[in-house]
């Protein structure tokens, strides 16, 4: 079945550092890929998505590229802020109706 | 506009009791999903509704779990004879397109 493997962390960075959170997937067919973010005390929010190979999703300075050849969707940001501290989930949408399979989540803490 | 709402936000119940969790989706969203977020299992899919029917119930962990949706809107997740392993945050999401789900704040269930 579908699965998502995500860099577990926790990840601790200083403000303005470069961020990478690795995500790889296993799926049949051509899934859509997502990054969701959960800020402290808040619900899950869609951060970015890509629906086909070589697509790049981007939002709020975060980027991720759908790499079919390496079955990966790594999240990157060039310069993190304290306000980026949150839990980040990589997810795969492997059905036509949007059922999501999530990775385990990565806790990111950014210090001033 | 209003987002997805869930009630109660917190529920503490004794082992063996039944509980009902409610989800009010965004108006006009025909698709509705339930997920569960627990320490041991991460974020996992439970059930998908399209309108009032549930074509995918594959994630419900046992026959103690059931869900319904009425009027193409409100959904109720019922857990009978609760067990301690049912303790988790239950998340509801709705969407008008499969690649863009909006999540509610969740109901934190604690079974004592």
mmCIF file with all atom_site columns, C-alpha atoms in Angstrom, chain B residues 3 12 17 22 25 35 37 39 43 56 58-59 61 63 66-67 71 74 77 87 90-91 95 105 109:
data_model
loop_
_atom_site.group_PDB
_atom_site.id
_atom_site.type_symbol
_atom_site.label_atom_id
_atom_site.label_alt_id
_atom_site.label_comp_id
_atom_site.label_asym_id
_atom_site.label_entity_id
_atom_site.label_seq_id
_atom_site.pdbx_PDB_ins_code
_atom_site.Cartn_x
_atom_site.Cartn_y
_atom_site.Cartn_z
_atom_site.occupancy
_atom_site.B_iso_or_equiv
_atom_site.pdbx_formal_charge
_atom_site.auth_seq_id
_atom_site.auth_comp_id
_atom_site.auth_asym_id
_atom_site.auth_atom_id
_atom_site.pdbx_PDB_model_num
ATOM 1  C CA . UNK B 1 3   ? -13.859 26.994 8.614  1.00 0.00 ? 3   UNK B CA 1
ATOM 2  C CA . UNK B 1 12  ? -12.642 12.821 28.787 1.00 0.00 ? 12  UNK B CA 1
ATOM 3  C CA . UNK B 1 17  ? -18.568 4.441  27.655 1.00 0.00 ? 17  UNK B CA 1
ATOM 4  C CA . UNK B 1 22  ? -19.182 16.082 15.719 1.00 0.00 ? 22  UNK B CA 1
ATOM 5  C CA . UNK B 1 25  ? -17.706 21.075 7.388  1.00 0.00 ? 25  UNK B CA 1
ATOM 6  C CA . UNK B 1 35  ? -8.499  11.153 10.526 1.00 0.00 ? 35  UNK B CA 1
ATOM 7  C CA . UNK B 1 37  ? -3.733  11.543 15.291 1.00 0.00 ? 37  UNK B CA 1
ATOM 8  C CA . UNK B 1 39  ? 1.285   9.080  19.495 1.00 0.00 ? 39  UNK B CA 1
ATOM 9  C CA . UNK B 1 43  ? -1.930  10.595 11.515 1.00 0.00 ? 43  UNK B CA 1
ATOM 10 C CA . UNK B 1 56  ? -14.256 4.285  1.855  1.00 0.00 ? 56  UNK B CA 1
ATOM 11 C CA . UNK B 1 58  ? -11.242 1.167  5.273  1.00 0.00 ? 58  UNK B CA 1
ATOM 12 C CA . UNK B 1 59  ? -9.501  3.067  8.080  1.00 0.00 ? 59  UNK B CA 1
ATOM 13 C CA . UNK B 1 61  ? -10.018 0.348  13.323 1.00 0.00 ? 61  UNK B CA 1
ATOM 14 C CA . UNK B 1 63  ? -16.579 -2.354 14.558 1.00 0.00 ? 63  UNK B CA 1
ATOM 15 C CA . UNK B 1 66  ? -19.002 4.129  13.100 1.00 0.00 ? 66  UNK B CA 1
ATOM 16 C CA . UNK B 1 67  ? -19.769 7.387  11.366 1.00 0.00 ? 67  UNK B CA 1
ATOM 17 C CA . UNK B 1 71  ? -27.941 16.383 4.822  1.00 0.00 ? 71  UNK B CA 1
ATOM 18 C CA . UNK B 1 74  ? -22.731 17.518 9.600  1.00 0.00 ? 74  UNK B CA 1
ATOM 19 C CA . UNK B 1 77  ? -18.127 9.800  14.554 1.00 0.00 ? 77  UNK B CA 1
ATOM 20 C CA . UNK B 1 87  ? -7.266  8.089  23.137 1.00 0.00 ? 87  UNK B CA 1
ATOM 21 C CA . UNK B 1 90  ? -9.767  13.074 15.993 1.00 0.00 ? 90  UNK B CA 1
ATOM 22 C CA . UNK B 1 91  ? -9.530  15.392 13.008 1.00 0.00 ? 91  UNK B CA 1
ATOM 23 C CA . UNK B 1 95  ? -13.064 19.706 0.590  1.00 0.00 ? 95  UNK B CA 1
ATOM 24 C CA . UNK B 1 105 ? -9.088  21.984 15.081 1.00 0.00 ? 105 UNK B CA 1
ATOM 25 C CA . UNK B 1 109 ? -10.348 12.266 23.331 1.00 0.00 ? 109 UNK B CA 1
#
